Amino acid sequence: MSLLTNDFFNQDATLVAPAILGAQIFHKTSSGQLKSGIIVETEAYMPQDPACHAAKGLTKRTAPMFEEGGMCYVYLIYGMYYCMNIVTGPKGSGQAVLIRALELPHNSITPFAASGPGKLCRYLEITKEHNGLRFCKENSLWLELSQTIDINLIKKSTRIGISQGKENLWRYYIKNNQYVSKTKRNAFVQ
DNA sequence: CACAAGATTCCG
DNA sequence: GGAATCTTGTGC
């Protein structure tokens, strides 16, 4: 088992996104409860990418994306759901990986409660308060890698819910994994 | 200050 | 297919 740290996140989002499939994300909540799940679906957002929040430059909202890789970037979408990202690349770069789905223990009461970017934040109890935190045990929010997913089991597709940058195959997920989020439309799959 | 859009989810 | 719901960025 290895703790994922800044060194690892200091690489491009297109490299980090597939590499953290199979990693376990942990959040120790303010009430002391330990929440966790295995990452099974991610998306990469790159600096020159029209779908990336940081592509239009530094704003108050996107400031965490321009920090050194390893920071948590949380934003509210549609006024209702939080989405959680891991900032990647060197300081000033402006890129991140969106966590889209977690696999929960098969015997859990609600096994699919983390299948979708909004749902997994609700499950892990991630809110705006976690925006700008670094992933590390001291901040009660961290990632551990204890398995590598076979390259043949990693599928790529177009990203979900975006209106620009549709040509990039920057969504990554574990093949045949039932916890991957359900998409309204069939994204193009490679 | 007004307004439109948004990396979603759930219901009918 | 469409509504819910509200923050953020932009433009006048």
Tab-separated table of C-alpha atoms (C1' of nucleotides) in Angstrom:
chain	number	residue	atom	x	y	z
A	1	MET	CA	0.000	0.000	0.000
A	2	SER	CA	1.324	3.435	-0.851
A	3	LEU	CA	0.040	6.853	0.046
A	4	LEU	CA	-0.358	9.058	-3.024
A	5	THR	CA	1.411	12.407	-2.523
A	6	ASN	CA	2.270	15.638	-4.305
A	7	ASP	CA	5.027	13.999	-6.371
A	8	PHE	CA	2.533	11.705	-7.990
A	9	PHE	CA	-0.086	14.416	-8.595
A	10	ASN	CA	2.539	16.695	-10.107
A	11	GLN	CA	2.010	14.963	-13.479
A	12	ASP	CA	-0.483	15.621	-16.273
A	13	ALA	CA	-4.159	14.931	-15.599
A	14	THR	CA	-4.310	12.618	-18.622
A	15	LEU	CA	-1.700	10.449	-16.900
A	16	VAL	CA	-3.020	10.699	-13.328
A	17	ALA	CA	-6.669	10.036	-14.251
A	18	PRO	CA	-6.169	6.436	-15.490
A	19	ALA	CA	-3.428	5.788	-12.903
A	20	ILE	CA	-5.727	6.350	-9.906
A	21	LEU	CA	-8.315	3.837	-11.075
A	22	GLY	CA	-8.321	1.181	-8.354
A	23	ALA	CA	-6.988	3.585	-5.718
A	24	GLN	CA	-8.897	4.026	-2.489
A	25	ILE	CA	-10.050	7.470	-1.375
A	26	PHE	CA	-10.577	8.156	2.326
A	27	HIS	CA	-12.358	10.905	4.207
A	28	LYS	CA	-12.505	11.038	7.967
A	29	THR	CA	-15.568	13.198	8.594
A	30	SER	CA	-15.875	15.844	11.287
A	31	SER	CA	-17.963	13.377	13.315
A	32	GLY	CA	-15.072	10.914	13.188
A	33	GLN	CA	-16.568	8.494	10.698
A	34	LEU	CA	-14.218	7.015	8.104
A	35	LYS	CA	-15.738	7.019	4.624
A	36	SER	CA	-13.989	5.405	1.674
A	37	GLY	CA	-14.387	3.852	-1.756
A	38	ILE	CA	-12.395	2.538	-4.713
A	39	ILE	CA	-12.085	4.922	-7.658
A	40	VAL	CA	-13.547	3.294	-10.780
A	41	GLU	CA	-14.205	6.287	-13.075
A	42	THR	CA	-12.334	9.571	-13.678
A	43	GLU	CA	-12.031	12.385	-16.191
A	44	ALA	CA	-9.016	14.549	-17.071
A	45	TYR	CA	-9.273	18.313	-17.622
A	46	MET	CA	-6.228	19.920	-19.213
A	47	PRO	CA	-4.980	23.558	-19.327
A	48	GLN	CA	-5.715	24.244	-23.031
A	49	ASP	CA	-8.940	22.253	-22.922
A	50	PRO	CA	-12.152	24.268	-23.598
A	51	ALA	CA	-14.072	22.037	-21.163
A	52	CYS	CA	-11.645	22.835	-18.340
A	53	HIS	CA	-12.698	25.478	-15.819
A	54	ALA	CA	-9.127	26.781	-15.721
A	55	ALA	CA	-8.831	27.246	-19.485
A	56	LYS	CA	-10.248	30.782	-19.348
A	57	GLY	CA	-7.687	31.857	-16.799
A	58	LEU	CA	-7.419	32.451	-13.098
A	59	THR	CA	-10.667	33.375	-11.332
A	60	LYS	CA	-11.753	33.194	-7.721
A	61	ARG	CA	-13.414	29.833	-8.340
A	62	THR	CA	-10.566	28.211	-10.266
A	63	ALA	CA	-7.713	29.453	-8.056
A	64	PRO	CA	-7.095	25.984	-6.489
A	65	MET	CA	-6.586	24.531	-9.980
A	66	PHE	CA	-3.515	26.733	-10.413
A	67	GLU	CA	-1.844	25.427	-7.273
A	68	GLU	CA	0.638	22.568	-7.264
A	69	GLY	CA	-0.856	19.143	-7.929
A	70	GLY	CA	-2.319	17.341	-4.919
A	71	MET	CA	-4.931	19.899	-3.928
A	72	CYS	CA	-8.649	19.238	-3.695
A	73	TYR	CA	-10.825	21.400	-5.994
A	74	VAL	CA	-14.542	21.326	-5.138
A	75	TYR	CA	-17.249	23.258	-6.942
A	76	LEU	CA	-21.050	23.369	-6.890
A	77	ILE	CA	-22.812	22.332	-10.074
A	78	TYR	CA	-26.427	23.112	-11.028
A	79	GLY	CA	-26.916	24.682	-7.621
A	80	MET	CA	-27.278	21.246	-6.068
A	81	TYR	CA	-24.304	18.936	-6.242
A	82	TYR	CA	-20.650	19.201	-5.386
A	83	CYS	CA	-17.988	17.755	-7.647
A	84	MET	CA	-14.559	16.752	-6.376
A	85	ASN	CA	-11.320	17.026	-8.312
A	86	ILE	CA	-7.671	16.339	-7.684
A	87	VAL	CA	-5.518	19.188	-8.983
A	88	THR	CA	-2.628	17.884	-11.104
A	89	GLY	CA	0.537	19.202	-12.716
A	90	PRO	CA	3.011	21.842	-11.545
A	91	LYS	CA	1.977	25.098	-9.872
A	92	GLY	CA	0.392	27.523	-12.327
A	93	SER	CA	-0.669	24.803	-14.768
A	94	GLY	CA	-4.459	24.755	-14.292
A	95	GLN	CA	-5.524	21.129	-14.650
A	96	ALA	CA	-7.373	18.533	-12.600
A	97	VAL	CA	-8.912	15.072	-12.469
A	98	LEU	CA	-12.636	14.774	-11.752
A	99	ILE	CA	-13.572	11.765	-9.613
A	100	ARG	CA	-16.747	10.348	-11.172
A	101	ALA	CA	-17.533	7.086	-9.376
A	102	LEU	CA	-16.512	4.925	-6.424
A	103	GLU	CA	-17.015	1.256	-5.815
A	104	LEU	CA	-18.370	0.687	-2.319
A	105	PRO	CA	-18.241	-2.570	-0.344
A	106	HIS	CA	-20.638	-5.058	-1.933
A	107	ASN	CA	-22.388	-5.629	1.364
A	108	SER	CA	-23.001	-1.941	2.011
A	109	ILE	CA	-26.611	-0.845	2.347
A	110	THR	CA	-26.423	1.501	-0.631
A	111	PRO	CA	-23.705	0.092	-2.909
A	112	PHE	CA	-24.375	2.565	-5.751
A	113	ALA	CA	-24.512	5.684	-3.576
A	114	ALA	CA	-21.203	6.878	-5.015
A	115	SER	CA	-21.811	6.172	-8.731
A	116	GLY	CA	-21.686	9.703	-10.127
A	117	PRO	CA	-19.628	12.804	-9.296
A	118	GLY	CA	-22.408	14.507	-7.319
A	119	LYS	CA	-23.441	11.341	-5.537
A	120	LEU	CA	-19.947	10.446	-4.378
A	121	CYS	CA	-19.463	13.866	-2.769
A	122	ARG	CA	-22.737	13.415	-0.934
A	123	TYR	CA	-21.603	9.963	0.165
A	124	LEU	CA	-18.122	11.043	1.294
A	125	GLU	CA	-19.569	14.239	2.845
A	126	ILE	CA	-17.376	16.452	0.681
A	127	THR	CA	-18.494	20.080	0.508
A	128	LYS	CA	-17.163	23.520	-0.383
A	129	GLU	CA	-15.260	23.399	2.915
A	130	HIS	CA	-12.862	20.885	1.407
A	131	ASN	CA	-12.020	23.155	-1.504
A	132	GLY	CA	-8.326	24.083	-1.361
A	133	LEU	CA	-7.304	21.278	1.026
A	134	ARG	CA	-4.334	19.139	0.117
A	135	PHE	CA	-4.820	15.397	-0.060
A	136	CYS	CA	-2.946	14.061	2.981
A	137	LYS	CA	-3.806	12.225	6.186
A	138	GLU	CA	-3.349	15.392	8.245
A	139	ASN	CA	-6.320	16.895	6.380
A	140	SER	CA	-8.462	13.757	6.875
A	141	LEU	CA	-8.681	13.374	3.104
A	142	TRP	CA	-6.243	11.083	1.307
A	143	LEU	CA	-5.652	8.428	-1.353
A	144	GLU	CA	-3.951	5.056	-1.099
A	145	LEU	CA	-2.881	2.806	-3.937
A	146	SER	CA	-2.680	-0.898	-3.243
A	147	GLN	CA	-3.479	-2.370	-6.654
A	148	THR	CA	-2.798	-1.503	-10.264
A	149	ILE	CA	-5.501	-2.068	-12.828
A	150	ASP	CA	-4.466	-4.090	-15.876
A	151	ILE	CA	-4.137	-1.765	-18.859
A	152	ASN	CA	-6.558	-3.980	-20.807
A	153	LEU	CA	-9.223	-3.336	-18.183
A	154	ILE	CA	-9.066	0.453	-18.560
A	155	LYS	CA	-11.554	1.878	-21.064
A	156	LYS	CA	-11.498	5.377	-22.513
A	157	SER	CA	-14.380	7.480	-23.780
A	158	THR	CA	-15.491	11.027	-24.388
A	159	ARG	CA	-16.331	12.986	-21.251
A	160	ILE	CA	-19.835	13.329	-19.836
A	161	GLY	CA	-21.940	16.481	-19.693
A	162	ILE	CA	-19.611	18.878	-21.501
A	163	SER	CA	-20.451	21.090	-24.497
A	164	GLN	CA	-16.902	21.755	-25.670
A	165	GLY	CA	-13.845	19.532	-25.970
A	166	LYS	CA	-16.012	16.572	-26.910
A	167	GLU	CA	-13.362	15.086	-29.182
A	168	ASN	CA	-10.936	14.200	-26.381
A	169	LEU	CA	-11.139	10.672	-24.973
A	170	TRP	CA	-10.335	11.781	-21.444
A	171	ARG	CA	-12.848	9.774	-19.473
A	172	TYR	CA	-11.364	6.611	-17.972
A	173	TYR	CA	-13.145	3.762	-16.256
A	174	ILE	CA	-12.710	0.144	-15.265
A	175	LYS	CA	-14.168	-2.196	-17.857
A	176	ASN	CA	-17.332	-4.064	-16.822
A	177	ASN	CA	-17.370	-2.417	-13.405
A	178	GLN	CA	-20.985	-2.042	-12.319
A	179	TYR	CA	-20.265	0.986	-10.132
A	180	VAL	CA	-19.284	3.208	-13.070
A	181	SER	CA	-21.881	5.999	-13.388
A	182	LYS	CA	-24.790	5.518	-15.750
A	183	THR	CA	-24.736	7.952	-18.647
A	184	LYS	CA	-27.823	9.325	-20.337
A	185	ARG	CA	-26.227	9.061	-23.745
A	186	ASN	CA	-23.714	6.524	-24.880
A	187	ALA	CA	-20.399	8.289	-24.942
A	188	PHE	CA	-18.046	7.333	-27.722
A	189	VAL	CA	-15.888	4.488	-26.424
A	190	GLN	CA	-12.490	3.360	-27.593
B	1	DC	C1'	-27.258	45.020	-11.510
B	2	DA	C1'	-29.155	41.373	-14.770
B	3	DC	C1'	-28.580	37.298	-16.939
B	4	DA	C1'	-27.157	32.837	-18.854
B	5	DA	C1'	-24.771	28.567	-18.321
B	6	DG	C1'	-23.301	24.794	-15.939
B	7	DA	C1'	-17.768	18.513	-15.426
B	8	DT	C1'	-25.770	16.428	-12.284
B	9	DT	C1'	-29.473	13.786	-10.652
B	10	DC	C1'	-34.037	12.190	-10.309
B	11	DC	C1'	-38.686	11.717	-11.742
B	12	DG	C1'	-42.392	10.983	-15.152
C	1	DG	C1'	-37.577	14.728	-21.797
C	2	DG	C1'	-37.449	18.096	-18.357
C	3	DA	C1'	-37.246	20.276	-13.799
C	4	DA	C1'	-34.788	21.528	-9.636
C	5	DT	C1'	-31.593	25.173	-7.830
C	6	DC	C1'	-27.827	28.684	-7.106
C	7	DT	C1'	-23.051	30.155	-7.829
C	8	DT	C1'	-20.062	32.288	-10.916
C	9	DG	C1'	-18.394	34.994	-14.710
C	10	DT	C1'	-19.463	38.442	-17.907
C	11	DG	C1'	-21.339	42.447	-19.837
C	12	DC	C1'	-23.902	46.801	-19.752
